[in-house]
Coordinates of C-alpha atoms and ligand atoms in Angstrom, one line a residue:
M651 CA 17.3 0.7 -18.9
E652 CA 18.7 -1.6 -16.6
T653 CA 15.8 -4.4 -16.0
T654 CA 15.5 -7.7 -15.0
E655 CA 15.6 -10.7 -17.2
A656 CA 12.0 -12.1 -16.9
F657 CA 10.5 -8.3 -17.3
V658 CA 8.9 -8.1 -21.0
G659 CA 7.0 -4.9 -20.7
L660 CA 4.0 -3.4 -19.3
D661 CA 0.7 -4.7 -20.0
C662 CA -2.4 -2.4 -20.0
I663 CA -5.2 -3.8 -17.8
D664 CA -7.9 -2.0 -20.0
C665 CA -6.9 -2.5 -23.5
G666 CA -4.5 -5.4 -22.9
E667 CA -1.9 -4.1 -25.4
R668 CA 2.0 -4.6 -24.3
F669 CA 4.5 -1.7 -24.2
D670 CA 8.1 -1.3 -23.9
A671 CA 9.0 0.0 -20.8
E672 CA 11.8 2.2 -22.5
T673 CA 9.1 4.3 -24.0
A674 CA 5.8 4.0 -22.1
T675 CA 6.5 5.4 -18.5
H676 CA 2.9 6.0 -16.9
R677 CA -0.5 5.2 -18.2
C678 CA -1.5 3.4 -21.1
P679 CA -0.2 5.5 -24.4
D680 CA -3.5 4.1 -26.5
C681 CA -6.2 4.3 -24.0
G682 CA -5.2 5.7 -20.7
G683 CA -5.5 2.5 -18.6
I684 CA -3.4 1.6 -15.9
L685 CA 0.1 -0.3 -16.8
D686 CA 0.8 -3.3 -14.9
P687 CA 4.5 -4.8 -15.3
A688 CA 4.7 -8.4 -17.0
Y689 CA 7.3 -11.1 -16.9
D690 CA 8.1 -14.4 -18.6
Y691 CA 7.9 -16.2 -15.8
D692 CA 9.7 -19.6 -17.7
Q693 CA 12.5 -16.9 -17.1
I694 CA 12.5 -17.0 -13.4
D695 CA 14.0 -20.0 -11.6
V696 CA 13.3 -19.4 -7.9
S697 CA 12.5 -21.9 -5.0
R698 CA 11.5 -21.3 -1.5
E699 CA 15.4 -21.9 -0.8
T700 CA 16.6 -18.9 -3.2
F701 CA 14.9 -16.7 -0.8
E702 CA 15.7 -18.5 2.2
S703 CA 19.3 -18.5 1.6
E704 CA 19.6 -14.8 1.0
P705 CA 19.7 -12.0 4.2
F706 CA 16.5 -10.6 4.8
D707 CA 17.6 -7.2 4.3
S708 CA 15.4 -5.1 1.8
L709 CA 12.4 -5.9 -0.7
W710 CA 15.1 -6.0 -3.3
R711 CA 16.0 -9.5 -2.3
Y712 CA 13.2 -10.5 -4.4
D713 CA 14.5 -8.8 -7.5
A714 CA 14.1 -11.7 -9.8
L715 CA 10.4 -11.0 -9.6
L716 CA 10.7 -7.4 -10.0
P717 CA 11.4 -5.1 -12.8
F718 CA 14.7 -3.6 -11.9
P719 CA 18.0 -5.1 -10.3
R720 CA 18.9 -4.6 -6.8
E721 CA 22.1 -3.0 -7.8
S722 CA 20.1 -0.1 -9.9
A723 CA 17.7 0.3 -7.0
V724 CA 17.0 3.9 -5.2
S725 CA 16.8 2.2 -1.8
M726 CA 17.2 2.9 1.8
G727 CA 16.9 -0.8 2.9
E728 CA 13.0 -0.5 2.7
G729 CA 10.8 -3.3 3.1
A730 CA 12.1 -6.9 5.4
T731 CA 9.7 -5.5 8.0
P732 CA 8.8 -7.8 10.9
L733 CA 5.9 -10.0 11.3
V734 CA 4.7 -10.0 15.0
E735 CA 2.4 -12.4 16.4
C736 CA -0.2 -11.4 18.5
P737 CA -1.9 -13.9 20.7
N738 CA -3.8 -11.4 22.8
L739 CA -5.5 -10.1 19.8
A740 CA -6.0 -13.5 18.4
D741 CA -8.1 -14.5 21.7
A742 CA -10.0 -11.1 21.6
M743 CA -11.1 -11.6 18.1
G744 CA -11.6 -15.4 18.4
V745 CA -9.4 -16.7 15.7
G746 CA -6.5 -18.9 15.8
E747 CA -3.5 -16.5 15.2
V748 CA -3.1 -13.0 14.4
Y749 CA 0.1 -11.3 13.0
L750 CA 0.8 -7.7 12.5
K751 CA 3.0 -7.0 9.3
D752 CA 4.8 -4.0 10.8
E753 CA 5.3 -1.7 7.9
G754 CA 6.2 1.1 10.5
M755 CA 9.6 0.0 10.6
N756 CA 10.4 1.5 7.0
P757 CA 12.7 4.5 6.4
T758 CA 9.9 7.0 6.4
G759 CA 7.7 5.1 8.7
T760 CA 5.1 4.0 6.4
F761 CA 5.0 1.2 3.5
K762 CA 4.8 4.0 0.8
D763 CA 8.5 3.3 0.9
R764 CA 7.7 0.3 -0.5
G765 CA 6.4 2.1 -3.6
Q766 CA 8.5 4.9 -3.7
T767 CA 11.6 2.8 -4.1
G768 CA 10.1 1.3 -7.3
A769 CA 8.8 4.7 -8.6
L770 CA 12.1 6.8 -7.9
T771 CA 14.2 3.7 -9.5
A772 CA 12.0 4.0 -12.7
A773 CA 12.2 8.0 -12.7
A774 CA 16.2 7.5 -12.5
Q775 CA 16.4 5.1 -15.3
H776 CA 14.0 7.2 -17.3
G777 CA 16.8 10.5 -16.7
A778 CA 14.1 12.2 -14.6
E779 CA 15.2 15.4 -12.7
T780 CA 11.9 16.4 -10.7
V781 CA 9.3 14.1 -9.6
A782 CA 5.6 15.1 -8.4
L783 CA 2.5 13.7 -7.0
N784 CA -0.7 14.6 -4.9
T785 CA -1.1 12.8 -1.4
A786 CA -2.9 12.2 1.5
G787 CA 0.7 12.8 2.9
N788 CA 2.8 9.5 3.8
A789 CA 3.4 9.1 -0.1
G790 CA 4.4 12.7 -0.3
Q791 CA 6.8 12.5 2.6
S792 CA 8.3 9.0 1.2
S793 CA 8.8 10.4 -2.5
A794 CA 10.4 13.7 -1.5
A795 CA 12.8 11.1 0.7
Y796 CA 13.5 9.2 -2.1
A797 CA 13.8 12.1 -4.5
A798 CA 16.5 13.2 -2.5
R799 CA 18.5 9.9 -1.9
T800 CA 19.0 10.1 -5.7
G801 CA 19.7 14.0 -6.0
M802 CA 16.1 14.7 -7.7
D803 CA 13.6 17.5 -6.9
A804 CA 10.3 16.7 -5.6
H805 CA 6.8 18.9 -5.8
V806 CA 4.1 17.4 -3.5
W807 CA 0.5 18.4 -3.3
M808 CA -1.8 17.9 -0.1
A809 CA -5.0 18.8 1.3
E810 CA -4.9 21.4 4.4
R811 CA -5.9 18.6 6.5
A812 CA -2.9 16.5 5.6
G813 CA -0.6 15.6 8.8
Y814 CA 1.9 18.2 10.2
T815 CA 4.6 15.4 10.3
Q816 CA 3.9 14.8 6.8
K817 CA 3.8 18.2 5.7
A818 CA 6.9 19.1 7.6
M819 CA 9.1 16.2 6.3
V820 CA 8.2 17.0 2.7
E821 CA 10.3 20.2 3.5
V822 CA 13.1 18.6 5.6
H823 CA 13.9 16.5 2.6
G824 CA 14.1 19.6 0.3
G825 CA 10.8 19.3 -1.3
E826 CA 8.6 21.9 -2.7
L827 CA 5.2 21.7 -0.6
H828 CA 2.0 22.9 -2.2
I829 CA -1.0 23.1 0.5
V830 CA -4.4 23.1 -1.0
E831 CA -7.8 24.1 0.5
G832 CA -10.1 21.1 0.4
E833 CA -9.9 17.5 0.1
I834 CA -7.5 15.1 -1.8
T835 CA -9.5 15.9 -4.9
D836 CA -8.5 19.1 -5.1
A837 CA -5.1 18.7 -4.2
G838 CA -5.1 16.4 -7.2
A839 CA -6.8 18.9 -9.6
A840 CA -4.3 21.6 -8.5
Y841 CA -1.2 19.1 -9.1
A842 CA -2.7 18.3 -12.7
E843 CA -3.0 21.9 -13.7
R844 CA 0.7 22.1 -13.0
M845 CA 1.3 18.9 -14.6
D846 CA 0.0 20.2 -17.5
E847 CA 2.8 22.8 -18.3
E848 CA 5.7 20.4 -17.0
D849 CA 7.2 17.3 -18.0
W850 CA 8.1 16.3 -14.6
Y851 CA 7.9 12.6 -13.7
S852 CA 4.8 11.7 -11.5
T853 CA 5.3 9.1 -8.8
K854 CA 1.1 9.1 -8.0
T855 CA -0.8 6.0 -7.2
F856 CA -1.5 3.9 -10.3
V857 CA 0.0 6.5 -12.7
T858 CA 3.6 5.2 -12.3
P859 CA 3.2 1.4 -13.0
Y860 CA 5.8 0.6 -10.3
R861 CA 4.0 1.4 -7.3
H862 CA 1.9 -1.6 -6.8
E863 CA 4.7 -3.7 -8.2
T864 CA 7.3 -3.2 -5.4
K865 CA 4.5 -3.4 -2.7
K866 CA 3.7 -6.9 -3.7
T867 CA 6.7 -7.7 -1.8
M868 CA 4.8 -7.3 1.4
L869 CA 3.2 -10.6 0.4
Y870 CA 6.2 -12.2 -0.5
E871 CA 7.7 -11.8 2.7
T872 CA 4.8 -12.5 4.7
V873 CA 4.3 -16.2 3.5
E874 CA 8.1 -16.6 3.8
Q875 CA 7.7 -15.4 7.5
L876 CA 5.1 -18.0 8.0
D877 CA 7.3 -20.7 6.4
W878 CA 5.4 -20.5 3.2
E879 CA 1.9 -21.0 4.8
V880 CA -0.8 -19.1 3.2
P881 CA -2.8 -16.9 5.7
D882 CA -6.6 -17.2 5.7
A883 CA -7.1 -13.6 5.3
V884 CA -5.0 -10.5 4.8
V885 CA -6.6 -7.4 6.0
Y886 CA -5.6 -4.0 4.5
P887 CA -6.5 -0.5 5.2
T888 CA -7.6 0.6 1.9
G889 CA -7.6 3.8 0.2
G890 CA -6.5 3.7 -3.5
G891 CA -5.5 0.1 -2.8
V892 CA -2.2 -0.1 -4.2
G893 CA -1.0 -2.5 -1.8
L894 CA -3.9 -4.7 -1.8
V895 CA -3.7 -5.2 -5.7
G896 CA 0.1 -5.6 -5.5
M897 CA -0.2 -8.3 -2.4
H898 CA -2.9 -10.2 -4.8
K899 CA -0.6 -10.0 -7.6
G900 CA 2.2 -11.3 -5.7
A901 CA 0.4 -14.2 -4.4
K902 CA -0.8 -15.3 -7.7
E903 CA 3.0 -15.2 -8.8
L904 CA 3.8 -17.4 -6.1
R905 CA 1.3 -19.7 -6.5
D906 CA 1.9 -19.9 -10.5
L907 CA 5.8 -20.6 -9.6
G908 CA 4.6 -23.2 -7.1
L909 CA 6.1 -22.0 -4.2
I910 CA 2.7 -21.7 -2.5
D911 CA -0.7 -23.6 -2.4
G912 CA -3.5 -21.2 -2.9
L913 CA -4.3 -17.6 -2.4
P914 CA -4.8 -15.7 0.8
G915 CA -8.3 -13.9 1.2
M916 CA -7.9 -10.1 0.7
Y917 CA -9.9 -8.2 2.8
A918 CA -10.2 -4.4 1.9
A919 CA -11.1 -2.4 5.6
Q920 CA -11.9 1.4 5.3
A921 CA -13.3 4.0 7.3
A922 CA -17.5 3.9 7.3
G923 CA -17.0 7.7 6.8
C924 CA -15.3 7.1 3.3
A925 CA -16.1 3.5 2.2
P926 CA -16.6 3.5 -1.7
V927 CA -14.9 0.1 -2.1
V928 CA -17.0 -1.3 0.8
E929 CA -20.1 0.1 -1.0
A930 CA -19.4 -1.4 -4.2
W931 CA -18.3 -4.7 -2.6
E932 CA -21.7 -4.7 -0.8
Q933 CA -23.8 -4.3 -3.7
G934 CA -22.0 -6.5 -6.2
E935 CA -20.8 -4.1 -8.4
S936 CA -17.4 -4.3 -10.5
I937 CA -16.6 -0.6 -9.9
H938 CA -17.0 2.1 -7.4
E939 CA -19.1 4.9 -7.3
A940 CA -17.0 8.3 -6.2
W941 CA -17.9 9.2 -2.3
G942 CA -18.9 13.0 -2.2
D943 CA -16.5 15.2 -0.9
E944 CA -19.3 16.6 1.4
E945 CA -19.8 13.2 2.6
I946 CA -16.2 12.3 3.8
T947 CA -16.8 12.2 7.7
T948 CA -13.9 10.3 8.8
I949 CA -10.5 11.9 10.1
L950 CA -8.5 9.2 8.9
N951 CA -6.8 10.9 6.4
G952 CA -4.6 7.8 4.8
I953 CA -7.6 5.7 3.8
A954 CA -10.3 8.5 3.1
V955 CA -9.8 8.4 -0.8
P956 CA -13.3 9.2 -2.4
D957 CA -12.6 8.1 -6.0
P958 CA -10.0 5.2 -6.1
G959 CA -9.4 4.9 -9.9
A960 CA -8.3 1.2 -9.5
S961 CA -11.5 -0.2 -7.9
P962 CA -12.0 -2.8 -10.4
M963 CA -8.7 -4.4 -9.8
I964 CA -9.5 -4.0 -6.1
L965 CA -12.7 -5.6 -6.4
D966 CA -11.6 -8.1 -8.6
A967 CA -8.5 -9.3 -6.0
L968 CA -11.2 -9.4 -3.5
E969 CA -13.6 -11.7 -5.6
E970 CA -10.9 -14.0 -6.8
S971 CA -9.0 -14.4 -3.3
D972 CA -12.6 -15.3 -1.8
G973 CA -12.0 -12.3 0.6
G974 CA -14.3 -9.2 1.1
A975 CA -14.5 -5.8 2.5
V976 CA -15.4 -4.4 5.6
A977 CA -16.0 -0.8 6.9
A978 CA -15.7 0.4 10.4
A979 CA -16.6 3.5 12.5
D980 CA -13.6 6.0 13.4
E981 CA -14.2 5.5 17.1
A982 CA -13.9 1.3 16.6
I983 CA -10.7 1.9 14.6
L984 CA -9.0 4.1 17.1
D985 CA -10.4 2.1 20.1
A986 CA -8.6 -1.0 18.3
A987 CA -5.3 1.2 17.7
V988 CA -5.4 1.9 21.4
E989 CA -6.4 -2.0 22.8
I990 CA -3.2 -3.2 20.6
A991 CA -1.0 -0.5 21.9
Q992 CA -2.0 -1.6 25.6
T993 CA -2.3 -5.6 25.1
E994 CA 0.4 -6.3 22.4
G995 CA 2.6 -3.1 23.0
L996 CA 2.4 -2.7 19.0
E997 CA 2.2 0.6 17.6
M998 CA -0.4 0.9 15.1
G999 CA -0.9 4.0 12.9
A1000 CA -4.5 5.6 13.5
T1001 CA -5.4 4.8 9.9
C1002 CA -3.9 1.1 9.9
A1003 CA -5.8 0.4 12.8
A1004 CA -9.0 0.0 10.2
A1005 CA -7.3 -3.4 9.4
A1006 CA -7.8 -4.4 13.1
A1007 CA -11.2 -2.9 13.7
G1008 CA -12.4 -4.7 10.4
A1009 CA -10.8 -8.0 11.2
F1010 CA -12.9 -8.0 14.9
D1011 CA -16.1 -7.1 12.7
L1012 CA -15.4 -10.1 10.2
A1013 CA -14.5 -12.4 13.1
E1014 CA -18.0 -11.2 14.7
E1015 CA -19.9 -12.1 11.4
D1016 CA -18.1 -15.8 11.3
E1017 CA -16.2 -14.5 8.3
L1018 CA -13.0 -15.4 10.1
G1019 CA -12.9 -18.4 12.4
E1020 CA -11.7 -20.1 15.3
D1021 CA -8.6 -21.8 13.2
D1022 CA -7.9 -18.8 11.0
T1023 CA -4.5 -17.5 10.4
V1024 CA -5.0 -13.5 10.1
V1025 CA -2.5 -10.9 9.0
L1026 CA -3.2 -7.5 9.5
L1027 CA -1.0 -4.6 7.8
N1028 CA 0.2 -1.9 9.8
T1029 CA 1.1 0.2 6.9
G1030 CA 2.3 3.0 9.0
A1031 CA 3.9 3.7 12.5
G1032 CA 1.7 5.0 15.0
N1033 CA 4.1 7.9 16.2
K1034 CA 3.2 9.4 12.9
D1035 CA -0.3 9.7 14.6
V1036 CA 0.4 10.8 17.9
D1037 CA -2.0 13.8 17.8
T1038 CA -4.9 11.7 16.7
L1039 CA -4.4 8.8 19.1
R1040 CA -3.8 10.7 22.2
S1041 CA -6.7 12.8 21.7
H1042 CA -9.0 9.7 21.2
L1043 CA -7.6 8.5 24.5
G1044 CA -8.5 12.1 26.2
E1045 CA -12.0 12.0 24.7
R1046 CA -12.5 8.2 26.0
E1047 CA -11.2 9.7 29.6
F1048 CA -13.5 12.7 29.4
E1049 CA -16.7 10.5 28.6
S1050 CA -15.9 7.9 31.3
G1051 CA -15.4 10.6 33.8
E1052 CA -11.9 9.7 34.7
Ligands
LIG2064 C1 -1.6 5.3 2.1 C2 -1.8 4.8 3.0 C3 -2.9 3.7 3.4 C4 -3.8 3.4 2.0 O1 -3.0 2.8 0.8 P1 -3.2 2.6 -0.4 O2 -2.3 2.1 -1.4 O3 -3.8 3.9 -1.1 O4 -4.7 1.8 -0.4 C5 -3.1 2.9 4.4 N1 -2.4 3.3 5.3 C6 -1.3 4.1 5.4 C7 -0.6 4.5 6.7 C8 -1.3 4.9 4.3 O5 -0.2 5.9 4.5
LIG2065 ZN1 -4.8 0.6 -23.0

């Protein structure tokens, strides 16, 4: 395996054992816990100038802090996305500054590419020929794209309600699409049944140790783009929490390496129609309780994750960073997407706008103040959700009699 100098192995977040990344590829061989890449930080010699002197061209510019070197990466130039100031939104919220981290600019239009570049790089190094996962949609499209990039086969399980674009593009990339009746949990069961028979390489959320790892670069980029100022709040549309957990890890690393002072408050935004993380946070629990499939009343597929296995890591990150969690109704979320499209010109994904609607609520509750710098993660491009956004506009016009 071709790894970076400082990468020392994979630590189990449950039993604490460290494993060699050559042999441990997914969950903990001893207890089944999530594995987290570990580093010898004394081997990492970076400063602000190290990064400032390099082109802002892909997340692999941070490979000193990643498991794999840039030369080995299965990459299409993912990451290095714009951080766009939103003065009108800041005024409307009554906060100091708002920035949108525009992950819609990634190769397949979402930040899932940041995770899949890590997962497929690992898969290639382990000699895999076929990758597989169940997904709400975007991760499957991305995994099929990165598999194509490196000449592997991809099998993708999605629920019927997944988006047309995501389903179609899996096939366009040459992947095998499996559509399952029911919810993402049913797609997960069908995937698991097949995986019992195959030795395919999983690229599923928190099954591969590398998706949250390469997503931590969203935080590195954000603070670098803010001239190393730490934002007061980072609001993230949360399903399984991969990006949130990754960004929190990234913030702690930069702090411990002396590149930033302090941690940004991490905020999990969910749709009220499927909000297990918000519920656990509000009740002061350290783990979520699964949201019943029948109780899923949101149409925002990307964050409708009823049973997020990494909720203890998410809740820890919220606690440790002095952040929080907030749920918004679908209508408020879609309104926020439309407002941003009309006042800032930026195209937020329907799911992603949970971050904006959540930030409005946090500002209303004075959790965010008039001097605060707030970063919203636009995890995916608005044009992947045109149907949802346009039909919301149609409903509003109908209701107002226009
Ligand atoms: C997957 C996805 C999310 C949620 O990401 P998690 O890591 O599962 O929390 C949010 N927005 C979009 C557009 C997504 O595709
Ligand atoms: Zn373990």
